[in-house]
XYZ file of C-alpha atoms in Angstrom:
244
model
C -12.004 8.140 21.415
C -9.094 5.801 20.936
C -6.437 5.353 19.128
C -4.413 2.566 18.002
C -1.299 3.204 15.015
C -3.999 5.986 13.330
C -6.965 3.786 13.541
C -10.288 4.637 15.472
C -12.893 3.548 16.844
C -16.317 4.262 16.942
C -18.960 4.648 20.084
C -22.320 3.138 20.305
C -24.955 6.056 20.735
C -25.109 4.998 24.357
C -23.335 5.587 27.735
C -22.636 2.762 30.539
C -25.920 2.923 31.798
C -28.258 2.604 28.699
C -28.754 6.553 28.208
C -29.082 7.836 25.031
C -26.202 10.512 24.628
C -27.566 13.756 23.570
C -23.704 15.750 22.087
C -21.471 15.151 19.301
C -19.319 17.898 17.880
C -20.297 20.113 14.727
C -18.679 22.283 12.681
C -19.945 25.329 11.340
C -18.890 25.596 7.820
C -20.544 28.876 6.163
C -23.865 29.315 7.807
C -24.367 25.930 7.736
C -24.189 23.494 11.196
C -22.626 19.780 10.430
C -22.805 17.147 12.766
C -20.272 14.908 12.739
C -21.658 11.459 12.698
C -20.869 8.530 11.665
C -22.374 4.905 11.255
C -25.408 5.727 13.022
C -23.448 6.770 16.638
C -21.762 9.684 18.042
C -18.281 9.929 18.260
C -16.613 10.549 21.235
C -15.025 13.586 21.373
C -16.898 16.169 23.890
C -15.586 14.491 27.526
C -18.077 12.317 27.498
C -16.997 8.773 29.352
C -17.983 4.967 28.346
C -16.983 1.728 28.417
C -14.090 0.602 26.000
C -16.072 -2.454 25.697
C -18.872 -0.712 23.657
C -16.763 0.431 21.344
C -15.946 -1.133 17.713
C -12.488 -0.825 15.349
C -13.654 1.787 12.539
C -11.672 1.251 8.954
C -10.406 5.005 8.189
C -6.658 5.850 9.080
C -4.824 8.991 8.261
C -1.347 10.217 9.244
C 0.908 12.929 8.420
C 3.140 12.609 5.053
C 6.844 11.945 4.778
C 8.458 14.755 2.510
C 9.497 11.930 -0.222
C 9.078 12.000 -4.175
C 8.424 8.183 -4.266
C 5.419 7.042 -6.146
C 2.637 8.585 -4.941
C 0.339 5.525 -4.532
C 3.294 4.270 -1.635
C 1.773 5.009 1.797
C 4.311 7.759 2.467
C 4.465 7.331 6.235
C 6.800 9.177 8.520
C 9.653 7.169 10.243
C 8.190 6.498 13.436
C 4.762 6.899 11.816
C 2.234 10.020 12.629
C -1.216 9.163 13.002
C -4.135 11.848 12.563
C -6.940 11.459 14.857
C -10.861 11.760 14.220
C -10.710 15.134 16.456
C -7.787 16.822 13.749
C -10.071 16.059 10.885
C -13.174 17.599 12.117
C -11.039 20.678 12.899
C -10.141 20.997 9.411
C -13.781 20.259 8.113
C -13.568 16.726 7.015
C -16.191 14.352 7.558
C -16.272 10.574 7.919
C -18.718 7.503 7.370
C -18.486 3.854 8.333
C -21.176 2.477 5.757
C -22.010 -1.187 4.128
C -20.504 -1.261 0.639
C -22.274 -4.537 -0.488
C -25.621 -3.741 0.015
C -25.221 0.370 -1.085
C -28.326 0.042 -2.950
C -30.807 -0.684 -0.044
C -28.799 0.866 2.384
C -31.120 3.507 4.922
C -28.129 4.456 6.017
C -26.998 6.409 3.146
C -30.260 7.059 2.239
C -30.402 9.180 5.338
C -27.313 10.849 4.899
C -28.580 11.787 0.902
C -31.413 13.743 1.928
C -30.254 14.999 5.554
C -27.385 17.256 3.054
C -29.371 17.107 -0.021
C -27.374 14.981 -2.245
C -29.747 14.243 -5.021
C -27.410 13.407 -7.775
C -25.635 9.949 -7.520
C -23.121 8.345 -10.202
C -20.659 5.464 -10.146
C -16.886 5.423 -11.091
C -14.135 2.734 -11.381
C -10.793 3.559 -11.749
C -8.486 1.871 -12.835
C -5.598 1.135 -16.100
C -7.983 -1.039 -18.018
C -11.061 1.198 -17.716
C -9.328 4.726 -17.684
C -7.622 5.991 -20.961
C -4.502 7.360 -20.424
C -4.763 6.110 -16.732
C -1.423 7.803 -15.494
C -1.364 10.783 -16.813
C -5.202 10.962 -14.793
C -3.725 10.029 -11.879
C -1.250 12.972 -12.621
C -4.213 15.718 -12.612
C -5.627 14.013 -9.836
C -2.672 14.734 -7.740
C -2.193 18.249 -8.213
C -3.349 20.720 -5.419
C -6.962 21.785 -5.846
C -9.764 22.806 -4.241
C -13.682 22.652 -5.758
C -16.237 25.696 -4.923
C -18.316 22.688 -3.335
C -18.409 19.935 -1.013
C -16.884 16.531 -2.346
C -18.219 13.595 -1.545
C -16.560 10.025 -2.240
C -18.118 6.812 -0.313
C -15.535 3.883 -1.887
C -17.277 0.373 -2.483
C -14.397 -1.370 -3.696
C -10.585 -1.226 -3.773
C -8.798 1.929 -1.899
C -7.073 5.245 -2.165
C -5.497 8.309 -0.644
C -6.988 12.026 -0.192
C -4.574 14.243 0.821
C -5.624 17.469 2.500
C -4.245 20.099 4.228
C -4.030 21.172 7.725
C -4.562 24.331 9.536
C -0.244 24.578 9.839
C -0.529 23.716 5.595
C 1.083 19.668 6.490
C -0.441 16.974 4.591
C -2.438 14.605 5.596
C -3.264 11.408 3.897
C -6.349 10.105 4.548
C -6.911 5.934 3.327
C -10.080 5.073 2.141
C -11.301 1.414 1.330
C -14.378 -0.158 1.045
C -17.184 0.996 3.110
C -15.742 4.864 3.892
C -17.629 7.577 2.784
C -15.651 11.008 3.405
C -16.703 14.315 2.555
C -14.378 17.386 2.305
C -15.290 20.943 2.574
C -15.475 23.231 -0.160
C -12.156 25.373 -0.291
C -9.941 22.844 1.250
C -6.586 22.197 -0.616
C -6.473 18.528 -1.451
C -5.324 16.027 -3.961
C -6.580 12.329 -4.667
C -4.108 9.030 -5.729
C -5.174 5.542 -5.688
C -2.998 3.193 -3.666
C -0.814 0.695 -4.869
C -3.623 -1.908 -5.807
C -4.452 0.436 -9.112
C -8.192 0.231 -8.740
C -11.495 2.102 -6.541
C -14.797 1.900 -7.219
C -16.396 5.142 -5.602
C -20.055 6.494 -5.745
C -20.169 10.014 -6.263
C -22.684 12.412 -4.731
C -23.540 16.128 -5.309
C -26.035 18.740 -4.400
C -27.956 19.466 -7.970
C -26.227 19.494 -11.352
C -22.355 17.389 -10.830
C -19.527 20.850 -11.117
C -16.535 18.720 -10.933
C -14.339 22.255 -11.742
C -11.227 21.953 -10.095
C -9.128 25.245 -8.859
C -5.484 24.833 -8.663
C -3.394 25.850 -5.733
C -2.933 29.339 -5.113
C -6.552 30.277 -5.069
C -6.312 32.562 -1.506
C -8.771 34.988 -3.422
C -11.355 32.033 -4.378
C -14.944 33.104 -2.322
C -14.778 29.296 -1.534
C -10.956 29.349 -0.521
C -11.989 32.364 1.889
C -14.925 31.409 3.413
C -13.045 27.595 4.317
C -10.568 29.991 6.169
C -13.398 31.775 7.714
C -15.030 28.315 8.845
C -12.117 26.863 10.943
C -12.488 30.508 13.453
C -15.819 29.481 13.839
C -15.870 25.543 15.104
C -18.737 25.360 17.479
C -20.705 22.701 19.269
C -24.183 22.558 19.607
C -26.706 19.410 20.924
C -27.478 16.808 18.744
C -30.208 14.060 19.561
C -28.682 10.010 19.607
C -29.012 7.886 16.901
């Protein structure tokens, strides 16, 4: 995979030759195996060797956090800037989509996605000051250390924002999400969410069953879904996964 100021790109399914590559890297998160896909290819992350011209500029970027109290919705970049790789964020359970925001309704994509991890309930959310009572003192909760007993899922159609989660050495990472990224973080993870400086993100929602939206505020080292996150990132395996 490369890398290029904390953006990456993504592999076709394919090698130089026309075969069908048959790895990608999971993570085994409970007793549950994830493959970490994205946009219908495999990432490159398992030694496997193609052509830089088959690859494509993906939109994520992450990097680690400065240590400043400026407003949150500021990039908060370290001077020279830190960029967080693909590879970092699998290791720490977070998952990552390329999708097509404008056509979310039709798109096969997702649809595949939805019933591959059994995300049967769907809503829509815009945030923003004119459509949020008391829109910064939200953005306030949303910023303070958490984690959720279950996955969350966040696929932004319009605008952008930051997750923050933490690493395995407890350092923040931000993680920018804009239109067309769909990023799911494991249950237990410590994380907070801020939009960015352009004050607005429209993001679908997705959950397995009934919507629990509970959030658990930092310390929570004796939460079952705190321990068995800890448990998960001891137990990072790969295992074959068919192409796209």
């Amino acid at each position: 995979m490369t890398e290029d100021s904390g953006r990456f790109s993504r592999c076709c399914p394919y090698g130089p030759e026309g075969t069908p590559l048959r790895w990608a890297p999971t993570l085994r998160l409970g007793p549950n195996v994830i493959p970490w896909i994205g946009s219908g290819h495999l990432y490159r992350s398992v030694g496997v060797t193609f052509n830089e011209s088959s690859t494509t500029t993906m939109a994520i970027e992450a990097w680690f956090m400065d240590e400043s109290n400026e407003d949150q919705r500021l990039p908060h970049k370290r001077n020279p800037n830190e960029p967080v790789s693909l590879d970092h964020l699998a290791e720490i359970g977070v998952l990552y989509w390329n999708l097509n925001p404008k056509d979310y309704e039709n798109d096969e994509e997702l649809k595949k996605i939805r019933e591959a991890r059994g995300y049967n309930y769907m809503d829509l959310l815009d945030l923003c000051p004119e459509k949020v009572a008391n829109y910064e003192e939200k953005l306030r909760n949303f910023y303070t250390e958490h984690i959720h007993a279950d996955e969350e899922i966040r696929y932004c159609l319009e605008g952008g924002g930051y997750f923050d989660v933490r690493d395995k050495d407890d350092r923040w990472v931000r993680i920018w999400i804009k239109a067309g990224d769909l990023i799911i973080l494991p249950a237990g993870i410590y994380h907070r969410f801020t939009l960015d400086t352009s004050n607005y993100i429209k993001l679908m929602r997705l959950f397995v069953g009934e919507p629990v939206w509970t959030a658990y505020n930092r310390p929570q080292e004796d939460h079952p879904a705190r321990k068995e996150y800890i448990k998960s990132l001891t137990e990072n395996v790969e295992v074959p996964l068919a192409a796209h």
